[in-house]
Short mmCIF file of C-alpha atoms and ligand atoms in Angstrom, two decimals:
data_model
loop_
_atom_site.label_atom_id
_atom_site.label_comp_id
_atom_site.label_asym_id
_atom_site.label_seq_id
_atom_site.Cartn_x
_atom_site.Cartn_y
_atom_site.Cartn_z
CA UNK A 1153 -66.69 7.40 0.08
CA UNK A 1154 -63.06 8.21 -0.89
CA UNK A 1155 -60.57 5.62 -0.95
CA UNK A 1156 -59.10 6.17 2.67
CA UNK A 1157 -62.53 5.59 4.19
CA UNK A 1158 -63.08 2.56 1.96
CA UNK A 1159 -59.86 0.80 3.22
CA UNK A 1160 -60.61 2.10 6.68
CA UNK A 1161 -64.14 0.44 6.74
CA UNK A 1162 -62.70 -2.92 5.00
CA UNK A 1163 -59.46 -3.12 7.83
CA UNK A 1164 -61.89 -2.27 10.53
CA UNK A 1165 -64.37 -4.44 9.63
CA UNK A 1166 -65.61 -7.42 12.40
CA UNK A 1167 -68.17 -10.15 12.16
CA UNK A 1168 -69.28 -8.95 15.51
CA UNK A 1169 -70.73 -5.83 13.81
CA UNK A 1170 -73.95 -7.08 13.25
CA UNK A 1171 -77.32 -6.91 15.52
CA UNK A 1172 -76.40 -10.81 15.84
CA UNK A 1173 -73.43 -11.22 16.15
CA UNK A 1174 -70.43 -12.87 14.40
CA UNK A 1175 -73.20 -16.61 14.94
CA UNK A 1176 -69.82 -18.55 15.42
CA UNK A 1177 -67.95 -17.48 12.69
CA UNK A 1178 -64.59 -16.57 13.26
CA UNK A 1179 -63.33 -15.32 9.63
CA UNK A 1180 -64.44 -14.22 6.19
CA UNK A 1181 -62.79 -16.72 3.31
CA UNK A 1182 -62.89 -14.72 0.20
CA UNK A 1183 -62.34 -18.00 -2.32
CA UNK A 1184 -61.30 -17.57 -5.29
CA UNK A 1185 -62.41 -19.58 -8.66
CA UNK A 1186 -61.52 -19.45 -12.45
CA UNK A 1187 -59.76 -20.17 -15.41
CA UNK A 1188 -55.70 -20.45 -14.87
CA UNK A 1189 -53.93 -17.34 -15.69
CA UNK A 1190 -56.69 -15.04 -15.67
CA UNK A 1191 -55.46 -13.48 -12.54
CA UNK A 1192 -56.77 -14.89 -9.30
CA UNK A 1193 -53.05 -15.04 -7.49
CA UNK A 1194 -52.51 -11.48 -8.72
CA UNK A 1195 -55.53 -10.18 -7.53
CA UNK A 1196 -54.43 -11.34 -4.27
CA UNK A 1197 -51.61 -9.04 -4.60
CA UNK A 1198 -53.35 -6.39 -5.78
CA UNK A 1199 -56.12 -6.78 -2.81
CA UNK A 1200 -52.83 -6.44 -0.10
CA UNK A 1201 -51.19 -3.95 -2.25
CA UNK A 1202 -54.15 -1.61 -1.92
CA UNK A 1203 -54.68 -2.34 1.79
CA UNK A 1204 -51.19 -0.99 2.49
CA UNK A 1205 -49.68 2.44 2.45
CA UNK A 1206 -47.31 3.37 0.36
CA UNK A 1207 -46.26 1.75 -3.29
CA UNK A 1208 -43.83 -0.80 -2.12
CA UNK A 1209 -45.18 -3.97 -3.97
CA UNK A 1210 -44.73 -7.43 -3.24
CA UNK A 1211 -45.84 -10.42 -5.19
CA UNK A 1212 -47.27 -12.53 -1.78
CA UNK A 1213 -48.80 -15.11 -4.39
CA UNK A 1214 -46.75 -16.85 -6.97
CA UNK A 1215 -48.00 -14.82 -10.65
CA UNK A 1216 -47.47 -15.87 -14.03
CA UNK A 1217 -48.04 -17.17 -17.53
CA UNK A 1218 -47.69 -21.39 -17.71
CA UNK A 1219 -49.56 -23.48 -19.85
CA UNK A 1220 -50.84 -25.44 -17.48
CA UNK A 1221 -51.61 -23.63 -14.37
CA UNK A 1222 -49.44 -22.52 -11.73
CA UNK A 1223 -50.94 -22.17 -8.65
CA UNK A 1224 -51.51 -25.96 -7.57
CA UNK A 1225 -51.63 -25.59 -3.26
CA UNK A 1226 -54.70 -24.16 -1.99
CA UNK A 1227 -53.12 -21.21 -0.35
CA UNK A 1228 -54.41 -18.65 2.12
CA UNK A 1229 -53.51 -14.99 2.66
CA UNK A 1230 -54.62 -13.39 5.24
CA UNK A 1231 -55.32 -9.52 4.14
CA UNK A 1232 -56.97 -8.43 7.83
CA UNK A 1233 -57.30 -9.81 10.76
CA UNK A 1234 -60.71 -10.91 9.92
CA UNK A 1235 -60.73 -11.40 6.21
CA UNK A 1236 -58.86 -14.10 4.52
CA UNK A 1237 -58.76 -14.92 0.56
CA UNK A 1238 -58.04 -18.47 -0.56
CA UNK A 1239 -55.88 -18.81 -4.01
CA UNK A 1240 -57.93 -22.37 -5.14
CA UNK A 1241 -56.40 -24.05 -8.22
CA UNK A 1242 -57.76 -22.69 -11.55
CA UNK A 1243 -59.49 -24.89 -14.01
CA UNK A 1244 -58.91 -24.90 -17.68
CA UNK A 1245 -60.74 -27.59 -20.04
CA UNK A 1246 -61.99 -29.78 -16.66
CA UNK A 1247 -63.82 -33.58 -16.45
CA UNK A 1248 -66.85 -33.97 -14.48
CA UNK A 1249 -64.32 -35.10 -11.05
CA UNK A 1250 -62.44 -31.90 -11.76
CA UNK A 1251 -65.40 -30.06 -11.49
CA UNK A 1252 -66.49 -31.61 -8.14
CA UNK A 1253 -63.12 -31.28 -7.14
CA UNK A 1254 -63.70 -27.15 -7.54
CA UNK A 1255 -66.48 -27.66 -5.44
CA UNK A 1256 -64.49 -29.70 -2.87
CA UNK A 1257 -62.45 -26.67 -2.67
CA UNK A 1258 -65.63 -24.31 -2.67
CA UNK A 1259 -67.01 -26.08 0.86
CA UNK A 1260 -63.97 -26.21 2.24
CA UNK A 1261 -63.42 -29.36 2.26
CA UNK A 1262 -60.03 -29.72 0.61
CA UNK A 1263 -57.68 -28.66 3.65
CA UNK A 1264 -55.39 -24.61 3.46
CA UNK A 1265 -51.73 -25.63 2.12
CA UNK A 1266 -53.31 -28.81 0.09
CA UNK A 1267 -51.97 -29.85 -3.27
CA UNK A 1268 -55.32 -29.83 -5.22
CA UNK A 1269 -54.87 -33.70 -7.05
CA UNK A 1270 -57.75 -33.62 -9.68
CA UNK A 1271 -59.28 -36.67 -8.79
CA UNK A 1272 -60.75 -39.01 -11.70
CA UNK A 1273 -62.86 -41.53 -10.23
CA UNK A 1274 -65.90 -41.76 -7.73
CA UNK A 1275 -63.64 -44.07 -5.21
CA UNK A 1276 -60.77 -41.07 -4.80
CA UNK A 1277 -63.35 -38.07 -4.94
CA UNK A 1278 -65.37 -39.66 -1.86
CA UNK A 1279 -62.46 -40.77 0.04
CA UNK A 1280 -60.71 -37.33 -0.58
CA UNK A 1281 -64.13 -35.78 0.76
CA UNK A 1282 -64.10 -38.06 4.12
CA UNK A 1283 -60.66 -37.39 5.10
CA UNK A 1284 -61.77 -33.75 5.01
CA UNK A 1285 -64.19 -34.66 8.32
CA UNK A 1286 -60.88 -34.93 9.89
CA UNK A 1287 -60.31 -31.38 10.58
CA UNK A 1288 -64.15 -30.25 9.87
CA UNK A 1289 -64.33 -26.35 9.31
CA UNK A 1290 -67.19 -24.80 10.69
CA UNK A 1291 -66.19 -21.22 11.05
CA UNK A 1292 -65.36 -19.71 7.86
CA UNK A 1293 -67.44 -17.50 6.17
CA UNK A 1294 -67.41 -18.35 2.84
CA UNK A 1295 -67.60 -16.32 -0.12
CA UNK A 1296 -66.95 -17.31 -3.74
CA UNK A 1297 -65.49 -14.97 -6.45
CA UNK A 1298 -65.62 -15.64 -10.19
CA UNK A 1299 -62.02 -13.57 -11.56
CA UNK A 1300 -62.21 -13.56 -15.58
CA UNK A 1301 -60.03 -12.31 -17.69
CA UNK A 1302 -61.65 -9.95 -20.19
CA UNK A 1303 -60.99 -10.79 -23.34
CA UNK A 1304 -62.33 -10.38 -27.16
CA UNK A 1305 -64.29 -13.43 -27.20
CA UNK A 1306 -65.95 -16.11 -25.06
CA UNK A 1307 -67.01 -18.95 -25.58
CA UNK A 1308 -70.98 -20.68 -25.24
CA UNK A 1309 -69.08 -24.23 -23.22
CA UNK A 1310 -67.49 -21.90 -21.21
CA UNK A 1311 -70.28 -19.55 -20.55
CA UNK A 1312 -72.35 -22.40 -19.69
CA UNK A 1313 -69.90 -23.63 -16.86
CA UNK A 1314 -69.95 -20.06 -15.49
CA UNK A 1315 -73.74 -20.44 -14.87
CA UNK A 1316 -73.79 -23.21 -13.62
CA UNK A 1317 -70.84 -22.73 -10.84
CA UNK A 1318 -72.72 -19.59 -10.23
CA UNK A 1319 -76.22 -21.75 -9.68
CA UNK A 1320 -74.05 -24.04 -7.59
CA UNK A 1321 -72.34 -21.46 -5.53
CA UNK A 1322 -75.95 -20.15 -4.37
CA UNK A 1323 -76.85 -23.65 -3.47
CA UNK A 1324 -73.81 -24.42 -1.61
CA UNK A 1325 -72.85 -20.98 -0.02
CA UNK A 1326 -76.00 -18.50 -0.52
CA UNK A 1327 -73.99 -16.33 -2.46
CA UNK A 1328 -74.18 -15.59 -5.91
CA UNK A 1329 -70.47 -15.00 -6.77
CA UNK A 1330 -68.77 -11.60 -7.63
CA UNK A 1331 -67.67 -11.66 -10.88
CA UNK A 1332 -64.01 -9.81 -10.80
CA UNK A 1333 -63.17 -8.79 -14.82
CA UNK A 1334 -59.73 -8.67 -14.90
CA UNK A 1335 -57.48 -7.04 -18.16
CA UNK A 1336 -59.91 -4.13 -18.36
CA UNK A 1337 -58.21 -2.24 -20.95
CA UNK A 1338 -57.58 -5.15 -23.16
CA UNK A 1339 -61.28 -5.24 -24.61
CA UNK A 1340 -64.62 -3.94 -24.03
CA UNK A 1341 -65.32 -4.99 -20.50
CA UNK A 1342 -68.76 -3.89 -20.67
CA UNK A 1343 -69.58 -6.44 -23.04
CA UNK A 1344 -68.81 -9.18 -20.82
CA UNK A 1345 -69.98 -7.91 -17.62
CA UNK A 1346 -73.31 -7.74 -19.60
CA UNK A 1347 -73.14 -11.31 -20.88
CA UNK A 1348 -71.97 -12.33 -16.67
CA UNK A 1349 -75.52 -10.50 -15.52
CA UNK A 1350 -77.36 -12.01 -17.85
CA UNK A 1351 -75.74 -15.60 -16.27
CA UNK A 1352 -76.75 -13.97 -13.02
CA UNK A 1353 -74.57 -12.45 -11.34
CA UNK A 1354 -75.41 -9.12 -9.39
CA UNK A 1355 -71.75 -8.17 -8.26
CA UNK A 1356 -69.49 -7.62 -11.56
CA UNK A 1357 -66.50 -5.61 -11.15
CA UNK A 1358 -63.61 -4.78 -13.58
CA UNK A 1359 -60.33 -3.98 -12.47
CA UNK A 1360 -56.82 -4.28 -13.66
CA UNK A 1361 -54.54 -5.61 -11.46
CA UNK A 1362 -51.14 -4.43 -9.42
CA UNK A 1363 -48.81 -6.78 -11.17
CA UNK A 1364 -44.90 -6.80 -11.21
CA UNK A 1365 -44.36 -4.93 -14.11
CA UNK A 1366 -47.01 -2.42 -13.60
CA UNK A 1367 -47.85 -1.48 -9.91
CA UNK A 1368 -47.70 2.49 -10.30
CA UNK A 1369 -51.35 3.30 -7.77
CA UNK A 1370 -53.54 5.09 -8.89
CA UNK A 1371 -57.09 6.08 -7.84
CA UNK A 1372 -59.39 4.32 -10.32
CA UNK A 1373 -57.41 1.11 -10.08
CA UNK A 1374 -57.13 1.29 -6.53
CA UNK A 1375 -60.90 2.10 -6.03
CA UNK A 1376 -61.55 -0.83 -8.13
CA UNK A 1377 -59.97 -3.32 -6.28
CA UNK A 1378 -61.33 -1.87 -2.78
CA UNK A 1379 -64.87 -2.35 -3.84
CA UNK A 1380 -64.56 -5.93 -4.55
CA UNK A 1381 -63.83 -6.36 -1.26
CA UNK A 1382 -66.40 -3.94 0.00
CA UNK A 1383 -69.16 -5.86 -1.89
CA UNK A 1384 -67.90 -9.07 -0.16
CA UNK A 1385 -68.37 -7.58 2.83
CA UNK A 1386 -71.86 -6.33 2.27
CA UNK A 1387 -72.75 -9.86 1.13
CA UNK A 1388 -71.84 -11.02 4.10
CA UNK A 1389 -73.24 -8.40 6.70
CA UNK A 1390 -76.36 -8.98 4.87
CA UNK A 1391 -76.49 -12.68 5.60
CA UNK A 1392 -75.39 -12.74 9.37
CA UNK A 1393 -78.68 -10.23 9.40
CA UNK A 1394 -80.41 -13.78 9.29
CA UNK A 1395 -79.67 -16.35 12.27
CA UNK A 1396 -77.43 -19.07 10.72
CA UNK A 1397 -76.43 -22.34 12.05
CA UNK A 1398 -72.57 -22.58 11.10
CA UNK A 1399 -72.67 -26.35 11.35
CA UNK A 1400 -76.25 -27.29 9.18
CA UNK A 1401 -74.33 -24.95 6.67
CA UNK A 1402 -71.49 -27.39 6.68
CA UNK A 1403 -73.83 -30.47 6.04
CA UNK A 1404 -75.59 -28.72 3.96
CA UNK A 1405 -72.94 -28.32 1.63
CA UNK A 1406 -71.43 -31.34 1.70
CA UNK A 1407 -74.53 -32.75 0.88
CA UNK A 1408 -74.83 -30.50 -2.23
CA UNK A 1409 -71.07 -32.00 -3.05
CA UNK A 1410 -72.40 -35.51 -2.15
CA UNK A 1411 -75.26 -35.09 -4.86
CA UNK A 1412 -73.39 -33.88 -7.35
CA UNK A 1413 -70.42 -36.57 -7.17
CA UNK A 1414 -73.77 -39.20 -7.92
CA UNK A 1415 -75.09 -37.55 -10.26
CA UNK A 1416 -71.72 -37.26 -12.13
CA UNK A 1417 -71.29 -41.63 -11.39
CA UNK A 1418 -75.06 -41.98 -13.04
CA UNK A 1419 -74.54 -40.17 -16.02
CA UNK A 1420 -71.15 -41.99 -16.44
CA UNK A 1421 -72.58 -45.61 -15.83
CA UNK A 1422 -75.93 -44.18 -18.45
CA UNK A 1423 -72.49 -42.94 -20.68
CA UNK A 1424 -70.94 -46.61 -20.00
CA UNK A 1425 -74.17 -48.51 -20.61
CA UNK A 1426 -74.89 -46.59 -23.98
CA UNK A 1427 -71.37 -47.35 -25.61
CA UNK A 1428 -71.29 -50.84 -24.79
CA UNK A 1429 -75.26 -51.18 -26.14
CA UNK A 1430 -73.79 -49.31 -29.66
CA UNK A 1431 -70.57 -51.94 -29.91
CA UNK A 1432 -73.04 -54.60 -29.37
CA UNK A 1433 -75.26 -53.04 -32.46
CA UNK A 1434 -71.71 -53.10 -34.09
CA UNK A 1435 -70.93 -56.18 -33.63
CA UNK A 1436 -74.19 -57.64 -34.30
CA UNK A 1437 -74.22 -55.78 -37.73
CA UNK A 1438 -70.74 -56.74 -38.63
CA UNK A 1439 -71.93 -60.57 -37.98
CA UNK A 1440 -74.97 -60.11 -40.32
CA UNK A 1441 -73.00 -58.83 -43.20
CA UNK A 1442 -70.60 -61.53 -43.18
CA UNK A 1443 -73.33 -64.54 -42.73
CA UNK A 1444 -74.73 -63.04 -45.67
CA UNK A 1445 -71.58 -62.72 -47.79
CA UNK A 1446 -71.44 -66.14 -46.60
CA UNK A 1447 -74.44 -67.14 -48.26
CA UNK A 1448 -74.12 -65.10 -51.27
CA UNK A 1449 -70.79 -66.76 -51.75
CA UNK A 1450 -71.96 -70.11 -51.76
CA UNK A 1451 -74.81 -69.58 -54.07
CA UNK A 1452 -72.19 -68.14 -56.48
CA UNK A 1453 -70.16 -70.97 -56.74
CA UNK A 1454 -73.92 -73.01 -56.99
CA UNK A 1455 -72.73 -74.89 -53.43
CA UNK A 1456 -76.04 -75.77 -51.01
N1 LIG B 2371 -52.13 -6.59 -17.82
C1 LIG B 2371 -52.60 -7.39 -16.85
N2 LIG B 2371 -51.94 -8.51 -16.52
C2 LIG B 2371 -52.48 -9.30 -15.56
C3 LIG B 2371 -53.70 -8.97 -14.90
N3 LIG B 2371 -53.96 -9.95 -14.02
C4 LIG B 2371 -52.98 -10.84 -14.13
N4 LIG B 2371 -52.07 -10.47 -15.05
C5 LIG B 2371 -50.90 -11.24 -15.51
O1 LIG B 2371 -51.40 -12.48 -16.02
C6 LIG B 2371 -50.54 -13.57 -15.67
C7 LIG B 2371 -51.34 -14.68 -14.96
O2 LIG B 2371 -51.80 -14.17 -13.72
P1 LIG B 2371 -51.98 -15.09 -12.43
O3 LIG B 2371 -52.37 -14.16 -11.34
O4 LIG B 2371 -50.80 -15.95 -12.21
O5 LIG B 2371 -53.20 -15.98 -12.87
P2 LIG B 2371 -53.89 -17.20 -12.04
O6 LIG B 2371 -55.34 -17.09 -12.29
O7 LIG B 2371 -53.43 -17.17 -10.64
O8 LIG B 2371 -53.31 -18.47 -12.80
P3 LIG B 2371 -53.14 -20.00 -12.25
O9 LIG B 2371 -52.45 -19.96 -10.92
O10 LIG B 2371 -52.30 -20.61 -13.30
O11 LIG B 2371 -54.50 -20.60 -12.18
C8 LIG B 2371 -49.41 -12.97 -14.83
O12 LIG B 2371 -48.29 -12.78 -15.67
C9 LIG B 2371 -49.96 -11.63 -14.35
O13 LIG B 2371 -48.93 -10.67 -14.19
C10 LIG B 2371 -54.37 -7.77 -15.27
O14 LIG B 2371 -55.43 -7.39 -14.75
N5 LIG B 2371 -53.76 -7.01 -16.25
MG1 LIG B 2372 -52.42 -18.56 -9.49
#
C-alpha cells in the first residue's frame, strides 16, 4: 500500500465498518504513555503533519526539552473525525500513586484538559478516581501506546516498569500497547525493539519524528508514522469483531485501578509495619548495651 492509500484508509476509517458495528463507541483514543521528553507531544505533530497535504508544519502540541516534564494537562487532538490521540503526562522516576495515577489516565478516568496532580496518598488517589464518575466515559475506544526514545542504553528498573504497564494495559484495555521507538537514527533501534518483544509487545515501530527544526517529508519517515496509526486501527477492528459491552469495560477497568491502588496501601502499611518492627529491634538493642555498660561500670568501681 503506498502512502496515499495508507492515509486514505486511516482518514476514512469508521467504527461502523465492522460486521457489528461501532457497539456504542463513538471514537478511537489513541493514549499516549512514557518517559518525559521522549517524544509523545511530538509524535502528535508528526501523526497530523503526515495526515495533511503539503509540508506546512505546525507544532499543535507544546514540544521540548525541560527537566521536569512539560506536558502537564491531559490534552486531546483530534487527528480525524473518528480518531483522537490523548498527550497524558509523562513519567520519569515515579512512586507507587504516580503510577496509579498513569493508570487513572489510562481508563480514562482523569477528565480531557485536566492538570495531571500526582497524587501521594490513598485518600487523594480514591477521591480523584470518584469525582471521575461525574462525567463517566463510556464511549472511547481506548488504545494505549508505549513512545520510547531509542537510546544507547536502558536500564533493568526501567525495563521492568515497561512490562508491567504493558501486562496492565492488557488487563485494563485488551490491548497490548504499540511500542513507538522514537530517535531512530540515534542508536541501534533494533536492539531495543528486540528487548520491547521480548517484554511482549507485538506492535514495535521506529520512527523519527516531524519536529520544528527538522520537518522536511519524506517517504520512509512518513510511512513510519502512518503505520502506527494503521496498526491502531487494526487492533481495534479486530476487537469490535467480538461483541463488547462499552459499560462492563468501564467497570472493569476501574476495578483493575481499584485493585491496584490496595495493593499499593498493603504493601505500604507491610513497608510501615516492617520499619517500625526494625526501630523497635534498635531501640531494644541500644537499651541492652547500655544496661550492660551499666553493670560493667559498677563492677569496675567494685559498687553492688
Ligand atoms: N531528533 C529527534 N528529536 C525528537 C524526536 N522526538 C522528539 N524530539 C525532540 O525531543 C524533545 C522532547 O520531545 P517532546 O515531544 O516534548 O517529548 P514529551 O514526551 O512530550 O515530553 P513531556 O511532555 O515532557 O513528557 C523536543 O525538543 C523534540 O523536538 C525524534 O524522533 N527525533
Ligand atoms: Mg509532551
Amino acid at each position: 500500500m503506498d502512502i496515499r492509500q495508507l492515509r486514505d484508509k486511516i482518514l476514512s476509517f469508521s467504527l461502523e465498518d465492522v460486521d457489528l458495528g461501532s457497539q456504542g463507541y463513538t471514537r478511537v483514543l489513541l493514549q499516549l504513555f512514557g518517559y518525559t521528553g521522549h517524544g509523545k507531544s511530538s509524535f502528535i505533530n508528526s501523526c497530523m503533519y503526515v495526515l495533511e497535504e503539503g509540508e506546512n508544519f505546525k507544532e499543535h502540541a507544546e514540544a521540548g526539552e525541560t527537566d521536569h516534564g512539560l506536558t502537564m494537562v491531559r490534552n486531546a487532538y483530534p487527528i480525524t473525525d473518528m480518531i483522537t490521540m490523548v498527550d497524558n503526562r509523562g513519567c520519569s522516576k515515579m512512586n507507587d500513586f504516580e503510577r496509579a495515577e498513569v493508570y487513572a489516565q489510562l481508563g480514562n478516568f482523569v477528565s480531557i484538559g485536566e492538570k495531571v496532580e500526582w497524587k501521594d496518598n490513598y485518600k487523594a488517589m480514591m477521591e480523584a478516581l470518584e469525582d471521575s464518575e461525574l462525567e463517566p466515559n463510556f464511549s472511547d475506544f481506548i488504545v494505549p501506546i508505549f513512545v520510547y526514545r531509542v537510546r544507547k542504553q536502558t536500564s533493568a528498573e526501567e525495563m521492568q516498569y515497561v512490562k508491567t504497564f504493558m501486562e496492565n494495559c492488557v488487563k485494563m484495555t485488551g490491548i497490548v500497547p504499540i511500542v513507538v521507538l522514537t530517535f531512530k537514527t540515534e542508536a541501534d533501534y533494533l536492539e531495543i525493539e528486540k528487548i520491547f518483544r521480548i517484554l511482549g509487545a507485538e506492535t514495535v515501530i521506529a520512527i523519527e519524528n516531524y519536529t520544528k527544526m527538522s520537518n522536511k517529508k519524506t517517504p520512509e519517515r512518513t510511512t513510519d508514522i502512518l503505520k502506527v496509526i494503521d496498526s491502531a486501527l487494526r487492533n481495534v477492528k479486530f476487537r469490535l469483531e467480538q461483541p463488547r459491552n462499552q459499560k462492563r469495560e468501564r467497570i472493569e477497568r476501574k476495578k483493575c485501578i481499584n485493585n491496584y491502588i490496595h495493593q499499593i496501601q498493603v504493601q505500604q502499611e507491610i513497608k510501615k509495619h516492617e520499619i517500625e518492627r526494625l526501630e523497635r529491634e534498635k531501640h531494644e538493642r541500644e537499651r541492652r548495651k547500655k544496661s550492660v555498660f551499666k553493670v560493667w561500670g559498677r563492677s569496675a568501681c567494685g559498687i553492688f
